[in-house]
Short mmCIF file of C-alpha atoms and ligand atoms in Angstrom, two decimals:
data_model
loop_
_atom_site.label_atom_id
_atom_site.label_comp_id
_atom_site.label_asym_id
_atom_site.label_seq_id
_atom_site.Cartn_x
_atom_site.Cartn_y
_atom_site.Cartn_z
CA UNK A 1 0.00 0.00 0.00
CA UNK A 2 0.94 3.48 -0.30
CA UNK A 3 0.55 6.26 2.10
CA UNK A 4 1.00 9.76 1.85
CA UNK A 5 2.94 11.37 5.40
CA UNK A 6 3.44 15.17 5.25
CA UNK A 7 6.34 16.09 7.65
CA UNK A 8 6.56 19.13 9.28
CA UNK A 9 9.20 18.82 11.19
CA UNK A 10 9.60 22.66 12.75
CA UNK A 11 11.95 24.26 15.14
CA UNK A 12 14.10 23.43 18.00
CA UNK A 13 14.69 19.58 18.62
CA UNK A 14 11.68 18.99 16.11
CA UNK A 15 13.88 18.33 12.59
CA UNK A 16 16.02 15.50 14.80
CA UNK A 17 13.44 13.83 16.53
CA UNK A 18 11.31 13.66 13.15
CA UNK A 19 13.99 12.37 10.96
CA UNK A 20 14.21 9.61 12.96
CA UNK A 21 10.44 8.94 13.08
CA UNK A 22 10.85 8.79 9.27
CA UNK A 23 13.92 6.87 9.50
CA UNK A 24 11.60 4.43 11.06
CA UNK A 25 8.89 3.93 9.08
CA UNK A 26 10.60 3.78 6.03
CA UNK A 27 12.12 0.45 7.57
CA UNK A 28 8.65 -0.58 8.74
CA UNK A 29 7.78 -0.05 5.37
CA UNK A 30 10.78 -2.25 3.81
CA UNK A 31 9.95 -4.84 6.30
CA UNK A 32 5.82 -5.69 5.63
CA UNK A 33 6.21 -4.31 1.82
CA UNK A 34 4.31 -0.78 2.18
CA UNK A 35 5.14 2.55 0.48
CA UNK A 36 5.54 5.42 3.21
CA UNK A 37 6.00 8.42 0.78
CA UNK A 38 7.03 11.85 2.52
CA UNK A 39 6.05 15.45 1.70
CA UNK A 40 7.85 17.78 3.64
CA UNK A 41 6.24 21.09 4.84
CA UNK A 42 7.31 24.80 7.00
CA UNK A 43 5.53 25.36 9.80
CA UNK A 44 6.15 27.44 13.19
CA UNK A 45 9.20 29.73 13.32
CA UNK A 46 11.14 28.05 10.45
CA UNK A 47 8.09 29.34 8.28
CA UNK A 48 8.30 32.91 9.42
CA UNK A 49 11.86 32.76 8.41
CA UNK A 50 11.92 31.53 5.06
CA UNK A 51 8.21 32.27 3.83
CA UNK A 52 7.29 35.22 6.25
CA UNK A 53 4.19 33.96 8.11
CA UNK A 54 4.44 31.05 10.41
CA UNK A 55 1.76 28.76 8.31
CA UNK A 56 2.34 29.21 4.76
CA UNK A 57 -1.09 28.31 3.12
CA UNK A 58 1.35 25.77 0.60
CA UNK A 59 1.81 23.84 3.95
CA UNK A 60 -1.99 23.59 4.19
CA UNK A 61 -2.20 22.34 0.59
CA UNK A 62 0.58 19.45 1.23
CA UNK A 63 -1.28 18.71 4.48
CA UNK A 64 -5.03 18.64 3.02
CA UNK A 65 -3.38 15.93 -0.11
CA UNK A 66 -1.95 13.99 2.71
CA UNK A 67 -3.31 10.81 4.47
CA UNK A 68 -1.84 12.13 7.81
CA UNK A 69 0.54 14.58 9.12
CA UNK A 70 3.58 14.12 11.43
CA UNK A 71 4.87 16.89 13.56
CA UNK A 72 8.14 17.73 15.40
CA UNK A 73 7.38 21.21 17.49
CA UNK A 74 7.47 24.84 16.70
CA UNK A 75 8.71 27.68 18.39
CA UNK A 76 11.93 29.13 19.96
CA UNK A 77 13.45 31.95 22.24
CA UNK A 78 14.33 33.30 18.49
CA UNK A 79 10.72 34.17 17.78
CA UNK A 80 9.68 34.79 21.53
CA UNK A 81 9.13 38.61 21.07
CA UNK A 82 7.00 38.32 18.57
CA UNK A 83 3.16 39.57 19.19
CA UNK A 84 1.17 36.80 19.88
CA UNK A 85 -0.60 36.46 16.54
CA UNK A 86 2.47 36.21 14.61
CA UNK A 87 4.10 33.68 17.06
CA UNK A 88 5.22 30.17 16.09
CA UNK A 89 2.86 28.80 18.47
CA UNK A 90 -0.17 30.03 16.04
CA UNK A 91 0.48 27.29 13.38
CA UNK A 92 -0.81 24.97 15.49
CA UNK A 93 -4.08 26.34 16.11
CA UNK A 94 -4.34 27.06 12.23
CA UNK A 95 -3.38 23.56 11.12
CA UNK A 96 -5.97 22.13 13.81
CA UNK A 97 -8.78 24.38 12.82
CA UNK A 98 -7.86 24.13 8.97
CA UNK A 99 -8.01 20.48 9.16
CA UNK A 100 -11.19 19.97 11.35
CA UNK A 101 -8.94 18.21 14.22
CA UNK A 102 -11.63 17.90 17.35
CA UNK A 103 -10.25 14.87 18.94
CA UNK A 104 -7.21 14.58 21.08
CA UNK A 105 -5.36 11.15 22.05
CA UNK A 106 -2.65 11.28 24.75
CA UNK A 107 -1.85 7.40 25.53
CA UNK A 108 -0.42 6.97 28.85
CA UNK A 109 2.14 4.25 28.71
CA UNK A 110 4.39 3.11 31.34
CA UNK A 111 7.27 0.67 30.03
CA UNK A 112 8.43 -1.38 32.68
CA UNK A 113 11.99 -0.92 31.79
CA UNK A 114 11.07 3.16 32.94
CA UNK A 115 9.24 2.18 35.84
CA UNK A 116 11.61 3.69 38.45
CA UNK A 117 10.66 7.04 37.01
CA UNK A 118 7.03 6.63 37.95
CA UNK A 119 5.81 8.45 40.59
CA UNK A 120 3.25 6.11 41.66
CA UNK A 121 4.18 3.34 44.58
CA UNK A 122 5.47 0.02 42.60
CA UNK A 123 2.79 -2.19 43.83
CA UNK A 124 0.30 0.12 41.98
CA UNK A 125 1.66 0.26 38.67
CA UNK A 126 3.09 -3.32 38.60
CA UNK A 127 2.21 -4.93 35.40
CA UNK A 128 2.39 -1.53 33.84
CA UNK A 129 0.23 1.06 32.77
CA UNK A 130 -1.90 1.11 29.47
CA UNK A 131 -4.39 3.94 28.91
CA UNK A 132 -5.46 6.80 26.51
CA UNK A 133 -7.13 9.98 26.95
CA UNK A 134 -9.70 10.89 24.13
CA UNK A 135 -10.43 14.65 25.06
CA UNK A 136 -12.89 16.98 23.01
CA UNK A 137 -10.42 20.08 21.50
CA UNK A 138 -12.35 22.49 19.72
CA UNK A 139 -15.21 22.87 22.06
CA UNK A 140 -16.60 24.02 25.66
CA UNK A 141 -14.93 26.24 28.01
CA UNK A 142 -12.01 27.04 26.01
CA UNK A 143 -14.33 28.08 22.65
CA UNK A 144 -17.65 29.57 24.65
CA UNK A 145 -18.98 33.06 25.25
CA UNK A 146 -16.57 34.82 27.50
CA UNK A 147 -17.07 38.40 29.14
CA UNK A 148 -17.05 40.78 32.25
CA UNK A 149 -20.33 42.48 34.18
CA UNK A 150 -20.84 44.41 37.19
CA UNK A 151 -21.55 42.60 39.65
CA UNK A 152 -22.71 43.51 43.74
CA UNK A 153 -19.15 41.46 44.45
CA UNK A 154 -17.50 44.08 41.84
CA UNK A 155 -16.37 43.16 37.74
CA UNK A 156 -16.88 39.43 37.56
CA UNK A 157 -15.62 37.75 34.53
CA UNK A 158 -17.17 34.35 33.02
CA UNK A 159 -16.62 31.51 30.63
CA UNK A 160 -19.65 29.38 29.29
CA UNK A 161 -18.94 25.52 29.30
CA UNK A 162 -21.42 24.72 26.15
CA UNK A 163 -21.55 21.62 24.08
CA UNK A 164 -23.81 20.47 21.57
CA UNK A 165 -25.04 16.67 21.39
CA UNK A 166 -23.58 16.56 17.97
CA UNK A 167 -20.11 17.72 19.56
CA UNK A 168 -20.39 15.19 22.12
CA UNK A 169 -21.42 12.60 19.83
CA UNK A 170 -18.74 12.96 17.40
CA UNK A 171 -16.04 12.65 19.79
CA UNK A 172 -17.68 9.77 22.06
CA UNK A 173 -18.18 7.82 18.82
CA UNK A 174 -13.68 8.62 18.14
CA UNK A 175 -13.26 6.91 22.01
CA UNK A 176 -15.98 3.68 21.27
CA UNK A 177 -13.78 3.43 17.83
CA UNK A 178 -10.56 3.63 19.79
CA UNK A 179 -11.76 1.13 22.69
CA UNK A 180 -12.58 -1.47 20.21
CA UNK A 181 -9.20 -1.19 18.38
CA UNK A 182 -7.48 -1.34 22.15
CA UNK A 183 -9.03 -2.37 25.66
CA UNK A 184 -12.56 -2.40 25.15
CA UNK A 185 -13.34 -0.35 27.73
CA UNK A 186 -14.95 3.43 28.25
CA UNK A 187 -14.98 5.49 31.33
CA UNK A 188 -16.80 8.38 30.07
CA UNK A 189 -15.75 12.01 32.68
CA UNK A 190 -18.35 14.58 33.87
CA UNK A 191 -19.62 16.26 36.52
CA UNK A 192 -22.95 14.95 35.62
CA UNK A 193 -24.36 15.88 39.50
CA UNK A 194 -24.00 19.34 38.96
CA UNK A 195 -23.33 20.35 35.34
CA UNK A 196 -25.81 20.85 32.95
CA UNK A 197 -23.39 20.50 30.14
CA UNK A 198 -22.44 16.85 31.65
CA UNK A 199 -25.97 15.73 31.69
CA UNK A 200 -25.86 16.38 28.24
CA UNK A 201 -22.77 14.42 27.44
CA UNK A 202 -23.85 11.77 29.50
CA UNK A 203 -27.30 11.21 27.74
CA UNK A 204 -25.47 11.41 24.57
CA UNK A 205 -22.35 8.92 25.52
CA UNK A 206 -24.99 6.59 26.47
CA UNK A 207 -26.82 6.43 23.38
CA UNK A 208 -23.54 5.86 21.09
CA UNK A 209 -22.59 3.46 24.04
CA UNK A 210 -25.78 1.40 23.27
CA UNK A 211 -24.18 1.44 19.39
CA UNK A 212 -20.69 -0.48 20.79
CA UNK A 213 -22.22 -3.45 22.98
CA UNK A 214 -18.78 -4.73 22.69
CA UNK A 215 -17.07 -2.26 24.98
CA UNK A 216 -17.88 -2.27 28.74
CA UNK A 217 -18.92 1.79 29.84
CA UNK A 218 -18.55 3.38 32.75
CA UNK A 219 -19.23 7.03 33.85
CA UNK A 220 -17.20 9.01 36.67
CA UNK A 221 -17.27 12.37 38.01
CA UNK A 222 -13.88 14.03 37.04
CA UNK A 223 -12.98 14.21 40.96
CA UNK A 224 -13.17 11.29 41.19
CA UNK A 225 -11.15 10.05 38.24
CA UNK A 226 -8.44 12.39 39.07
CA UNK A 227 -8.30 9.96 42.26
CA UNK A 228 -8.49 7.20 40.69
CA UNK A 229 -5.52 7.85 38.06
CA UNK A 230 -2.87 8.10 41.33
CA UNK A 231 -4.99 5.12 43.18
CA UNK A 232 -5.46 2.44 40.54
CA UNK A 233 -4.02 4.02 36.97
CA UNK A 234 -4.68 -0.02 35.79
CA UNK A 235 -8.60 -0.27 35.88
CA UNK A 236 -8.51 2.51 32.61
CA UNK A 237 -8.32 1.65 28.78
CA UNK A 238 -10.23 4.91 27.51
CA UNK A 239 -10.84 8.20 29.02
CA UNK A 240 -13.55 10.06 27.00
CA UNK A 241 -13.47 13.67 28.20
CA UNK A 242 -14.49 17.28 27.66
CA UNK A 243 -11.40 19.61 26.79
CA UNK A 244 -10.94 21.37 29.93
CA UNK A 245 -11.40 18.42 31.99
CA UNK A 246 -9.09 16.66 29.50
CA UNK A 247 -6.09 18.47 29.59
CA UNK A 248 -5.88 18.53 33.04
CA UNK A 249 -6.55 14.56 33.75
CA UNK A 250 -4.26 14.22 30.54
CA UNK A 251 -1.33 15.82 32.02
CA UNK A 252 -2.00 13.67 35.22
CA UNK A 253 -2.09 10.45 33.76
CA UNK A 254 1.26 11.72 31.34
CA UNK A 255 3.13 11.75 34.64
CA UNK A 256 3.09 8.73 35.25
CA UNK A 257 5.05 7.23 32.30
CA UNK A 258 8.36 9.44 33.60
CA UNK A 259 9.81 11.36 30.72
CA UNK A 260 8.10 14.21 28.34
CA UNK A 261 10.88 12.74 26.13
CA UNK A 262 8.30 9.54 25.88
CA UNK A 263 4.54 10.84 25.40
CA UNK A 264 3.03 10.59 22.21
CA UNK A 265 -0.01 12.36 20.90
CA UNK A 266 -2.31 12.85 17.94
CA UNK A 267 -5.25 14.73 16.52
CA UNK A 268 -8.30 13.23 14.52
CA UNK A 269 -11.15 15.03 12.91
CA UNK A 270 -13.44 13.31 10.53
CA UNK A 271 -12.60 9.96 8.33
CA UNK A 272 -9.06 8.41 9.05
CA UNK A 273 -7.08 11.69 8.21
CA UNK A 274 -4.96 12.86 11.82
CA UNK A 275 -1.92 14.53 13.33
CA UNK A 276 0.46 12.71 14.91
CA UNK A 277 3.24 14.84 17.07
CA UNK A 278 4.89 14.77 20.52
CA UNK A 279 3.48 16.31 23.10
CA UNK A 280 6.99 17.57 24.18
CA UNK A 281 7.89 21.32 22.71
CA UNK A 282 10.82 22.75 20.53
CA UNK A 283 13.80 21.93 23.26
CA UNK A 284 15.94 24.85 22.70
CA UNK A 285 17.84 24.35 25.73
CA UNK A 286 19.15 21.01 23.47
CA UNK A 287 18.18 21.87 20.04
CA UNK A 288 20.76 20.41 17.74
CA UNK A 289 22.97 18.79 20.10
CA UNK A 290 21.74 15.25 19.13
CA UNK A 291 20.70 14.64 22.62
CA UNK A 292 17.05 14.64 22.31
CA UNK A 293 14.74 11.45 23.40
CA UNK A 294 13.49 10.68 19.51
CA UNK A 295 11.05 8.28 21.11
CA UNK A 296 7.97 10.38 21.45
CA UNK A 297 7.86 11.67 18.06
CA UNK A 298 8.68 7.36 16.77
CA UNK A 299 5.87 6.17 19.12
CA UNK A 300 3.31 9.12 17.30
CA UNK A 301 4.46 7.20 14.26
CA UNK A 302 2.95 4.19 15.32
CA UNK A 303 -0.20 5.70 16.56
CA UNK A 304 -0.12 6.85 12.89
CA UNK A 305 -0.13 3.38 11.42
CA UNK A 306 -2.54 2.30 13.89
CA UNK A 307 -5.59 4.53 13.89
CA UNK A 308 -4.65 6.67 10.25
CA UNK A 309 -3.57 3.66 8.01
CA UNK A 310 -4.98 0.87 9.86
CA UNK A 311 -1.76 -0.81 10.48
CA UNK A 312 -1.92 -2.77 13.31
CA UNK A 313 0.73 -5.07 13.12
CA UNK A 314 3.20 -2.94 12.17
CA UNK A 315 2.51 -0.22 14.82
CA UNK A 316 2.98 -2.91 17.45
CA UNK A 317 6.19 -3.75 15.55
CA UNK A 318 7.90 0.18 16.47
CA UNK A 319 6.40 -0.23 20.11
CA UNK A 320 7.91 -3.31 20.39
CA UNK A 321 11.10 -2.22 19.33
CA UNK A 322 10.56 0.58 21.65
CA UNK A 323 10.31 -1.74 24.27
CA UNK A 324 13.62 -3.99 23.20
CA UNK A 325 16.28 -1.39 22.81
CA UNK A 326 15.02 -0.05 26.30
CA UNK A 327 15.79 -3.38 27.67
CA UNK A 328 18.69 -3.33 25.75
CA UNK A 329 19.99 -0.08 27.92
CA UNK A 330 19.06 2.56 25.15
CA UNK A 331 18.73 5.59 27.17
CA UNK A 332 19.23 9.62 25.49
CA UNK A 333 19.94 11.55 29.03
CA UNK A 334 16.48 12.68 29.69
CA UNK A 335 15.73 8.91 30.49
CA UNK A 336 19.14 7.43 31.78
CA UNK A 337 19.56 6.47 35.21
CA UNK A 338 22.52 6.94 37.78
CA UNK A 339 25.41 5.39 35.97
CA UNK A 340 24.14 4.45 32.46
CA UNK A 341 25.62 4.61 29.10
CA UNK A 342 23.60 7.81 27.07
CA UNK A 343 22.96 7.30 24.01
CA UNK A 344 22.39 10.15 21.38
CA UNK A 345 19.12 11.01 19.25
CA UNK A 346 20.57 9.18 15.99
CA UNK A 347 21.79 5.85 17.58
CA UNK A 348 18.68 5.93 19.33
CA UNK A 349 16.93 5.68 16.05
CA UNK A 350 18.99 3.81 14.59
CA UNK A 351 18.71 0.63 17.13
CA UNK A 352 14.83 1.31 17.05
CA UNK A 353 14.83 0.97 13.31
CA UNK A 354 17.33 -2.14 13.26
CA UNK A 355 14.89 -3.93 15.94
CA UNK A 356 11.64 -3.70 13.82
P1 LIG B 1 9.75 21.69 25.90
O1 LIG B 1 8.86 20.50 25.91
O2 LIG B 1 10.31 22.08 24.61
O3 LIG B 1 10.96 21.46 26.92
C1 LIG B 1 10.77 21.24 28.33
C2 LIG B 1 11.99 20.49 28.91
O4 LIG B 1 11.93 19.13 28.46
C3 LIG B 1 13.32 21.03 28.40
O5 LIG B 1 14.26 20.93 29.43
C4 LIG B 1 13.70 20.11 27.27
O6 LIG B 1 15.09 20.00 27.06
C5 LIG B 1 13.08 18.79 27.72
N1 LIG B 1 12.66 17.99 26.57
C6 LIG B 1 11.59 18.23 25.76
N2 LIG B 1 11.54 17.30 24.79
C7 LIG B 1 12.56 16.46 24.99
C8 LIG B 1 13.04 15.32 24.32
N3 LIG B 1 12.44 14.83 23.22
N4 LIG B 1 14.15 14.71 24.79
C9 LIG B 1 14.78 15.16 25.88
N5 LIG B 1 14.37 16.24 26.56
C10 LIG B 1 13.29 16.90 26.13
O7 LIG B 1 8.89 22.87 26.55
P2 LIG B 1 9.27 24.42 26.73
O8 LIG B 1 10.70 24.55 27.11
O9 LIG B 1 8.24 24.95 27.60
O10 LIG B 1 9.05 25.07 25.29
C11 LIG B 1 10.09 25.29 24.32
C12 LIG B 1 9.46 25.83 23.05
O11 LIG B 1 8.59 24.83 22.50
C13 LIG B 1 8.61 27.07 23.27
O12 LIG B 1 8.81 27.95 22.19
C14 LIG B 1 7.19 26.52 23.27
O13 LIG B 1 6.23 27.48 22.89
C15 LIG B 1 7.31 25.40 22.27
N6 LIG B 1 6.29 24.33 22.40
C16 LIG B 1 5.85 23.78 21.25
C17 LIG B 1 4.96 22.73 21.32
C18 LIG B 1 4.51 22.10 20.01
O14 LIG B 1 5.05 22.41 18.98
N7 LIG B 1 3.55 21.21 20.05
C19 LIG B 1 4.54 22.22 22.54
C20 LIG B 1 5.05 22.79 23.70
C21 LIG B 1 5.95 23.85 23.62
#
């Protein structure tokens, strides 16, 4: 088969660690006989120094003919005083808006080779930790009606949570879809006893919940999830949430997997088509220096190959070989421990790419 990848691989740390994402696919691709064929793309301060706007509407072209998009990170002390509208930062809003991304998947992984970097006591987290966080991104808090009025108490400001059943529904249907292809298992997040908004998404989730007998459902207030992601991280295979509650309980479950150097992420909108990045930024502070952890921005590749192409096999394949040259002692320096051997962005990729 052939698949068309655009690469945008950005500032900072984001051209290494993306190179060797490609590096690695194109030996997946040797290995089960499929075509990975690369477009490459400016985005983020790279674009604002070679086309003048940070992203060029060419990159939305090469993104819109593409079957999924793979991202380093964007931004950079360089480009810091710039206003905010101009900054590096922006092209990520644009590229999710222009491409209809609502849905937001932060897996939470812990590889037991990495599990003395886990916060969480070992008897908890023994037998590792598998789970993903579906949130909703282009709706409620962050998007509603904002403003200021007088109040008796003096100005009071407000945001409106708001979402419509068709928001809801769209991105409950993204977690039933994802729990079938994983765990089989939904925990759906509101605040259902007090929110009007979660009564919503909880009548909703329950009718596409009726559409996936398959997958076991359960619903939780978000106070109590929060406590139950440092309690019992195990008993989760999908978090369905609403975007505010979602970045915070996705951050909170990220934690526990050790290094920023290791979280994957992607974006999905409607059909197939997604965005696949780390969730780590631009690393100035080691941009260039070929000691960045390439492993977040390989591991986005698989999720790629899983939920974009459909690729099951081989997307276990790269986690797998995650998994080996971590138990083979493959450590860059944001991941080594007390006395190890570090190993640099390239040789890291390289050893990942020779164990598919
Ligand atoms: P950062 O994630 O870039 O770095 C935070 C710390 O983690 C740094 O010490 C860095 O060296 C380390 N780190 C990050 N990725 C690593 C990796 N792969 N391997 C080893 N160490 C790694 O966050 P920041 O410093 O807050 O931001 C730097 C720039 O990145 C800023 O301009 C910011 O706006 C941008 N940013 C971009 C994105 C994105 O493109 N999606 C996300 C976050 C931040």
């Amino acid at each position: 088969m052939n698949y068309r990848i655009a690469v945008i691989a950005g500032d900072g740390i984001g051209p290494e660690v993306t190179s060797q994402a490609v590096k690695v696919m194109k030996r997946t691709g040797e290995k089960f006989g499929h075509d990975f064929e690369f477009t490459y793309a400016y985005a983020g301060g790279c674009a604002i120094d070679k086309k003048g706007e940070c992203l060029p509407e060419e990159t939305l072209e090469i993104c819109r003919r593409s079957d999924a998009v793979l991202l380093g990170a964007v931004g950079g002390p360089k480009w810091d005083d710039l206003p905010g509208p101009k900054r590096p930062e922006k092209a990520l809003l644009g590229l999710r808006k222009d491409l209809g991304l609502y849905a937001n998947l932060r897996p939470a992984v812990m590889f037991e080779e990495l599990a003395g970097d886990c916060p969480l006591k070992p008897e908890i987290v023994k037998g590792g930790i598998d789970l993903m966080v579906v949130r909703e991104l282009t709706g409620g808090i962050y998007f509603g009606e904002r403003g200021t009025k007088e109040t008796e108490m003096g100005p009071a400001a407000y945001d409106v949570e708001q979402y419509s059943e068709g928001e809801v529904r769209r991105i409950a249907e993204t977690a039933f879809g994802m729990a079938m292809k994983r765990g089989k298992k939904v925990t759906s997040v509101d605040k259902a006893n007090v929110l009007d908004s979660s009564r919503l998404w909880r009548r909703v989730t329950e009718g596409v919940a009726k559409e996936y007998p398959e997958v076991e459902t359960n619903y939780m207030y978000v106070d109590n999830a929060a406590m139950q992601m440092v309690r019992d991280p195990k008993q989760f295979d999908v978090l369905l949430t609403s975007n505010m509650f979602g970045d915070i309980l996705s951050d909170e479950a990220s934690q526990v997997t050790g290094s920023i150097g290791m979280l994957p992420s992607a974006s999905l909108g409607e059909g197939s088509f997604g965005m696949y990045e780390p969730v780590h930024g631009s690393a100035p502070d080691i941009a260039g220096r070929d000691l960045a952890n390439p492993m977040a921005t390989i591991l986005s590749a698989a999720m790629m190959m899983r939920y974009t192409f459909g690729l099951k096999e081989e997307a276990d394949a790269v986690e797998s070989a995650v998994e080996k040259v971590l138990a083979a002692g493959c450590r860059t320096a944001d991941i080594a421990g007390e006395g190890m051997k570090i190993y640099g962005t390239e040789e890291t990729g390289n050893m990942i790419a020779e164990a598919i």
